[in-house]
């Protein structure tokens, strides 16, 4: 499989694919730098426009946006103490005080170098771990694949934290959406309500755009307050090449934060925010001067930015090999793969090695490009972008998603469907219902149903075949562990609280 990794490199080095990564990184930095926008939303908006593109070109833009947005979130976090992305919250702890001290330029340089290092480590880990893991999963049959899908849905629900019931409801809604359309085996119509447009099921792009792109855009329209532009003046940015030698003293923080970010990225539902906070706290604990943290310590910026970028490609390890995304962005990227006829899972490595391994190279190139493009964009002029009125930005996004969704099939039915999902996503967000389980339920729901029915056909209708193999038993045990561990933990906390109050 590592031979396929080398074979995929020439195609990635073509002008078109490299241009796609460059455009993606620039767009990602701009998106991440605008509070209220996210890589998830940007990729959701992009996906409809990738129809007709070569898969590598489309995936290259997604990889670039993902890496660029994770760094871009640090720009308003440093300048305004307004994190551009949730993962940049920890960056603002020391980045903003540095900006107040006139060191905002250096803070951004530390952020871009640390982001690039985290992204490079994450891409290398993806290259090293994904191929052997995919080779092992090729041994899985329909029974094992069914349990993997169930494990993915249960993991994302129970490891997200928060209200488990709301997570279950979200996942159940996603599974319901996956059932809409004609039955793949019998041809019977399911939940189409007489609409011929629903016979092929609900297009995943419509759901992704509705859930992830519209609610943030509506939120921007609701925000009438302009940004405080007091600190959006000159950044006094120094040359990144002159600043780099002085950053080498952060190498321990880079190593520690990269390991934490990769580990958190592989865990379903964790994401860059958790990685950034864990790395920040660990770096502060290991620091010789922890009392200076929160007052403008560059190492704090290095810790959070390295970690939240180290989880980017790592989140795709379970996504590409097992179809279990580690983050919401990875879930949206799975939708991008499906749109181009690529089914995430072990067969992806066997049937489309050039594309999947090329995708890994693109993640690596996107991380390297951050140093060049991020360093160039984090200039005095970039701060002016933050002055764009939020309502205007929201209106532009809504116009783009309308055009993008309509272009899928050239029919207004998809637009109305998107608006419906947008309304659902808006209220789910207000009521604190998690969105990743919905996407995972849609992606894995039909996948689980198909393999369950195939396994039962192989077993002649005998349900015991679902627990016949040792691998199936291990997966069942893992599912029980994932489901019961949080419940047991909550029981222990409730018991401890009861004793404390007694």
C-alpha atoms as one frame of an Amber mdcrd trajectory, in Angstrom:
protein
   0.000   0.000   0.000   2.908   2.372   0.600   3.836   1.807  -3.054   0.462
   3.285  -3.973   1.352   6.284  -1.809   4.396   7.010  -3.984   2.474   6.283
  -7.205  -0.149   8.910  -6.277   2.410  11.710  -5.958   2.809  12.645  -9.684
  -0.926  13.273 -10.114  -0.984  15.503  -7.019   1.949  17.543  -8.358   0.011
  18.501 -11.499  -0.681  22.208 -11.893  -4.452  21.886 -11.493  -4.258  19.918
  -8.252  -1.632  22.199  -6.730  -3.691  25.255  -7.692  -6.727  23.704  -5.988
  -4.778  23.268  -2.739  -3.433  26.843  -2.921  -6.919  28.273  -3.531  -8.313
  26.130  -0.724  -5.695  27.311   1.781  -6.278  30.977   0.925 -10.059  30.557
   1.102  -9.747  28.632   4.356  -7.646  31.345   5.985 -10.197  33.979   4.957
 -13.115  31.872   6.201 -11.438  31.018   9.496 -10.555  34.658  10.064 -14.190
  35.732   9.894 -15.938  34.972  13.213 -19.099  32.975  12.766 -17.760  31.054
   9.793 -16.050  27.668   9.991 -14.273  25.100   7.867 -17.360  22.884   8.134
 -19.588  25.585   6.675 -17.063  26.539   3.991 -16.698  22.964   2.768 -20.485
  22.526   2.894 -20.849  25.541   0.604 -18.048  24.307  -1.667 -19.319  20.753
  -2.195 -22.159  21.599  -4.624 -19.697  23.489  -6.840 -17.372  20.468  -7.123
 -19.751  18.555  -9.412 -17.961  17.846 -12.645 -14.548  18.470 -11.094 -11.863
  15.831 -10.940 -12.145  14.203  -7.468  -8.540  15.108  -6.576  -9.130  18.752
  -7.446 -12.253  18.877  -5.270 -10.588  17.042  -2.383  -7.517  19.273  -2.674
  -9.658  22.362  -2.168 -11.309  20.727   0.858  -7.927  19.825   2.362  -6.713
  23.383   1.799  -9.829  24.943   3.327  -9.620  22.660   6.376  -5.962  23.494
   7.102  -6.334  27.175   6.254  -9.436  27.688   8.382  -7.842  26.132  11.456
  -5.046  28.721  11.279  -7.311  31.549  10.097  -9.313  31.347  13.301  -6.267
  32.617  15.186  -6.264  35.976  13.352  -9.368  37.533  14.994  -8.536  35.621
  18.200  -5.238  37.509  18.391  -6.518  40.854  17.071  -9.926  41.106  18.707
 -10.152  38.268  21.251 -12.942  36.905  19.033 -12.045  33.339  17.999 -12.672
  32.835  14.295 -13.261  29.129  14.960 -14.130  27.303  18.204 -10.677  25.703
  18.228  -9.042  29.165  18.401 -10.512  30.014  21.811  -7.355  28.899  23.627
  -5.236  30.943  21.194  -6.897  34.148  22.374  -5.759  33.574  25.980  -2.221
  34.768  25.191  -2.543  35.988  21.601  -4.790  38.937  22.461  -2.583  40.184
  25.328   0.370  39.993  22.908  -1.550  42.161  20.428  -2.301  44.687  23.186
   1.428  44.803  23.907   2.177  45.543  20.241   3.336  41.978  19.507   0.318
  40.912  17.453   2.450  40.313  14.370   4.767  37.953  16.229   1.759  36.157
  17.752   0.376  35.493  14.282   3.774  34.266  13.062   4.000  31.842  15.984
   0.447  30.737  15.196   1.111  30.079  11.494   4.374  28.175  12.074   2.801
  26.110  14.857  -0.269  25.422  12.708   1.938  24.239   9.850   3.950  21.935
  12.129   0.794  20.423  13.607  -0.692  19.931  10.132   2.471  18.295   8.779
   2.638  15.848  11.709  -1.066  15.057  11.296  -0.681  14.391   7.544   2.323
  12.111   8.121   0.408  10.145  10.755  -2.498   9.787   8.309  -0.102   8.397
   5.676   1.487   5.930   8.106  -1.568   4.642   9.978  -4.392   4.692   7.428
  -2.959   2.147   4.916  -2.279  -0.696   7.400  -5.575  -0.049   9.173  -7.383
  -0.248   5.826  -5.619  -3.529   5.036  -6.902  -5.035   8.276 -10.447  -3.826
   7.665 -10.498  -5.552   4.256 -10.967  -8.746   6.276 -14.328  -7.461   7.506
 -17.518  -9.034   6.157 -21.073  -7.621   6.166 -21.568  -8.546   9.835 -18.423
  -6.788  10.985 -19.108  -3.749   8.799 -22.604  -3.483  10.293 -21.168  -3.399
  13.818 -18.543  -0.858  12.767 -21.347   1.410  11.534 -23.243   0.949  14.806
 -20.036   1.638  16.725 -19.521   4.835  14.759 -22.994   6.126  15.530 -22.833
   5.131  19.204 -19.344   6.607  19.606 -20.286   9.985  18.165 -23.395  10.118
  20.378 -21.891   9.019  23.676 -18.416  10.567  23.342 -19.652  14.020  22.364
 -20.486  14.863  25.942 -23.485  16.927  26.907 -26.999  15.515  26.697 -26.884
  11.892  25.537 -30.614  11.886  24.815 -30.244  14.827  22.436 -27.359  13.025
  20.734 -29.509   9.931  20.273 -32.369  11.998  18.855 -29.982  13.674  16.395
 -28.551  10.330  15.279 -32.041   8.840  14.934 -33.061  11.779  12.749 -30.040
  11.171  10.511 -30.881   7.468  10.215 -34.480   8.350   9.326 -33.285  10.659
   6.550 -31.092   7.832   5.200 -34.197   5.638   4.830 -35.995   8.079   2.518
 -36.259   6.864  -1.075 -36.641   3.583  -2.917 -35.529   0.422  -1.126 -32.294
  -0.764  -2.776 -33.387  -4.421  -2.592 -37.167  -4.482  -3.043 -37.659  -1.148
  -4.824 -40.479  -0.183  -2.429 -40.933   3.548  -1.809 -40.142   4.718   1.725
 -41.229   8.103   3.104 -41.380   9.749  -0.320 -44.935  11.061   0.263 -45.609
  10.881  -3.432 -42.676  13.094  -4.470 -40.728  11.597  -7.361 -37.761  13.801
  -6.420 -37.301  11.718  -3.266 -37.088   8.334  -5.003 -33.282   8.524  -5.101
 -33.165   9.579  -1.473 -32.163  12.917  -0.007 -28.961  14.278  -1.490 -26.365
  14.527   1.252 -25.239  17.936  -0.032 -28.715  19.354   0.562 -28.647  18.150
   4.151 -25.062  19.288   4.791 -25.639  22.775   3.404 -28.937  23.112   5.240
 -27.578  22.004   8.611 -24.114  23.536   8.532 -24.182  26.536   6.198 -27.576
  28.170   6.751 -27.726  28.393  10.584 -24.391  30.281  10.906 -25.429  32.567
   8.045 -28.737  33.300   9.788 -26.748  33.973  12.960 -24.696  36.561  11.076
 -27.901  38.274   9.932 -29.095  38.419  13.542 -25.847  40.085  14.654 -26.314
  43.814  14.243 -23.277  44.787  16.334 -20.236  45.770  14.320 -16.795  44.572
  15.302 -14.746  46.611  17.692 -12.162  47.855  15.240  -9.942  49.406  17.895
  -7.242  46.793  17.425  -7.607  46.187  13.694  -4.945  48.662  12.792  -1.401
  47.795  11.843  -0.112  44.405  12.965   3.547  45.354  12.764   4.218  41.944
  11.223   7.866  40.942  11.008   9.331  38.610   8.406   8.390  35.038   9.185
  11.859  33.839   8.183  13.485  36.232  10.664  11.072  35.125  13.382  11.534
  31.365  12.895  14.938  30.931  14.597  13.560  32.457  17.776  10.659  29.993
  17.751  12.867  26.883  17.904  12.751  27.068  21.702   9.125  25.929  21.470
  10.079  22.538  19.991   9.032  20.614  23.102   5.630  22.288  23.005   5.291
  21.466  19.300   6.063  17.781  19.923   3.780  17.483  22.948   0.892  19.348
  21.344   1.197  17.385  18.076   0.873  14.085  19.951  -2.157  15.350  21.877
  -3.774  16.733  18.711  -3.303  13.509  16.747  -4.703  11.398  19.586  -7.730
  13.652  20.053  -8.305  13.808  16.284  -8.659  10.038  16.040 -11.282   9.998
  18.799 -14.793  10.381  17.307 -16.502  13.579  18.374 -13.516  15.190  20.129
 -12.214  17.781  17.649  -9.764  20.666  17.670 -11.340  22.573  20.576 -10.652
  19.763  23.029  -7.156  19.272  21.610  -6.336  22.979  21.946  -7.462  23.188
  25.576  -5.710  19.953  26.565  -2.469  21.079  24.935  -2.672  24.560  26.436
  -3.204  23.185  29.938  -0.448  20.584  29.543   2.040  23.141  28.181   1.220
  25.546  30.987   1.704  22.789  33.541   5.116  21.958  32.072   6.172  25.610
  31.785   8.855  27.117  34.026   6.845  30.334  34.331   3.128  29.368  34.406
   2.269  32.662  36.105   3.034  34.493  32.840   0.446  32.509  30.895  -2.650
  34.491  30.036  -0.592  37.685  30.000   1.024  37.306  26.583   3.069  34.080
  26.564   3.893  33.047  22.936   4.235  29.419  24.003   0.508  29.405  24.808
  -0.243  30.380  21.209   2.153  27.692  19.977   0.526  24.993  22.118  -3.075
  25.659  21.077  -2.364  26.241  17.379  -0.145  23.158  17.004  -2.752  20.928
  18.588  -5.843  22.192  16.789  -4.076  21.642  13.445  -2.607  18.272  14.442
  -6.119  16.858  14.647  -7.101  17.777  11.060  -5.748  14.861   9.012  -5.782
  12.571  12.070  -9.583  12.913  12.210  -9.678  11.351   8.741  -7.924   8.141
   9.827 -11.130   6.513  11.152 -13.162   8.397   8.526 -11.336   7.011   5.476
 -10.706   3.498   6.813 -13.914   2.793   8.747 -16.326   5.508   7.645 -16.309
   6.970  11.187 -15.411  10.695  11.115 -13.586  12.097  14.118 -14.969  15.621
  13.659 -17.862  17.454  12.020 -15.521  18.596   9.234 -14.481  15.000   8.604
 -18.171  14.063   8.413 -18.749  16.742   5.778 -15.688  15.513   3.862 -17.174
  12.026   3.841 -20.154  13.591   2.112 -17.763  15.096  -0.431 -16.304  11.648
  -1.104 -19.763  10.130  -1.544 -20.741  12.821  -4.044 -17.826  11.789  -6.254
 -18.815   8.113  -6.057 -16.220   7.208  -3.404 -17.518   5.070  -0.526 -15.465
   5.666   2.642 -14.114   2.466   4.148 -11.543  -0.224   3.371 -12.728  -0.695
  -0.221 -11.748   2.911  -0.928  -8.067   1.971  -0.600  -8.477  -1.025  -2.889
 -10.678   0.499  -5.592  -9.397   4.117  -5.673  -5.839   4.137  -4.282  -4.741
   7.027  -6.497  -7.423   9.312  -5.111  -7.220   8.398  -1.420  -3.412   8.507
  -1.281  -3.380  11.678  -3.361  -5.755  13.178  -0.802  -3.176  12.422   1.915
  -0.430  14.174  -0.059  -2.717  17.179  -0.472  -3.107  17.464   3.285   0.667
  17.494   3.647   1.114  20.149   0.935  -1.669  22.278   2.432   0.100  22.247
   5.810   3.411  23.290   4.224   1.696  26.049   2.226   0.378  27.541   5.457
   3.832  28.924   6.227   4.029  30.736   2.883   0.412  31.767   2.336  -0.458
  32.278   6.008   2.629  34.375   6.574   1.807  36.495   3.533  -1.885  36.961
   4.372  -1.356  37.801   8.051  -0.357  41.360   7.125  -1.574  44.818   8.038
  -4.073  44.842   5.173  -5.732  41.565   6.244  -7.137  43.161   9.372  -9.397
  45.285   7.194 -11.383  42.171   6.192 -12.640  41.963   9.752 -14.509  45.227
   9.226 -16.924  43.648   6.747 -20.464  43.965   8.196 -21.697  40.610   9.442
 -25.227  40.945   7.974 -23.713  41.553   4.536 -21.500  38.490   4.956 -24.499
  36.381   5.955 -26.476  37.526   2.902 -23.568  36.616   0.586 -23.343  33.123
   2.096 -27.088  32.508   1.730 -26.962  33.593  -1.914 -24.051  31.219  -2.561
 -25.757  28.201  -0.992 -28.959  28.878  -2.975 -26.976  28.899  -6.225 -24.919
  25.873  -5.216 -27.850  23.659  -4.199 -29.932  24.640  -7.236 -27.035  23.705
  -9.509 -27.044  20.085  -8.264 -30.107  18.991 -10.230 -31.423  22.295 -11.573
 -34.648  22.154  -9.565 -36.171  24.297  -6.840 -37.283  21.218  -4.882 -33.718
  20.804  -3.593 -33.640  24.457  -2.524 -36.899  24.076  -0.587 -35.541  20.911
   1.005 -32.356  22.749   1.966 -34.394  25.544   3.553 -36.298  22.929   5.563
 -33.080  21.370   6.821 -31.705  24.850   7.482 -34.700  25.621   9.689 -34.266
  22.309  11.493 -30.538  22.967  11.915 -31.196  26.482  13.216 -33.537  25.265
  15.965 -31.300  22.283  16.743 -28.454  24.721  17.281 -30.599  26.963  19.497
 -31.798  23.956  21.526 -28.227  22.574  21.805 -28.847  19.437  19.754 -25.522
  18.194  18.302 -25.328  18.209  14.499 -22.523  15.643  13.835 -24.754  12.665
  14.815 -27.275  13.731  12.141 -24.637  13.624   9.409 -23.198  10.372  10.727
 -26.672   8.861  10.955 -27.311   9.763   7.303 -23.948   8.394   6.130 -23.865
   5.248   8.264 -27.608   4.589   8.564 -28.101   3.267   5.040 -24.662   1.617
   5.165 -25.613  -0.269   8.348 -29.007  -1.290   6.955 -27.512  -2.604   3.722
 -24.892  -4.734   5.497 -27.356  -5.970   8.123 -29.723  -7.254   5.464 -26.843
  -8.785   3.522 -25.541 -10.540   6.654 -28.990 -11.928   7.441 -29.342 -13.184
   3.870 -26.001 -14.951   4.159 -27.077 -16.450   7.496 -30.467 -17.564   6.181
 -32.310 -15.190   8.494 -30.494 -16.421  11.613 -29.777 -13.411  13.831 -27.045
 -15.276  15.694 -24.748 -14.717  12.696 -24.343 -11.131  13.933 -22.281 -12.415
  16.869 -20.709 -15.473  15.238 -17.184 -14.202  14.481 -14.559 -13.157  17.061
 -14.269  -9.750  15.366 -18.011  -9.194  15.738 -17.823 -10.081  19.437 -14.980
  -7.588  19.950 -16.951  -4.862  18.168 -20.054  -5.586  20.259 -17.932  -5.334
  23.412 -16.524  -1.997  22.212 -20.034  -0.678  21.558 -21.163  -1.700  25.042
 -18.083  -0.028  26.520 -18.728   3.197  24.626 -22.400   3.223  25.646 -22.031
   2.141  29.274 -18.845   4.021  30.244 -20.402   7.534  30.122 -23.521   6.281
  31.915 -21.391   4.683  34.628 -19.337   7.847  34.940 -22.480   9.939  35.374
 -23.758   7.505  38.009 -20.510   7.829  39.959 -20.663  11.641  39.806 -24.297
  11.663  40.936 -23.462   9.309  43.804 -20.524  11.476  44.844 -22.697  14.608
  44.749 -25.405  12.872  46.783 -22.875  11.882  49.451 -21.473  15.416  49.559
 -24.957  16.868  50.107 -25.938  14.245  52.711
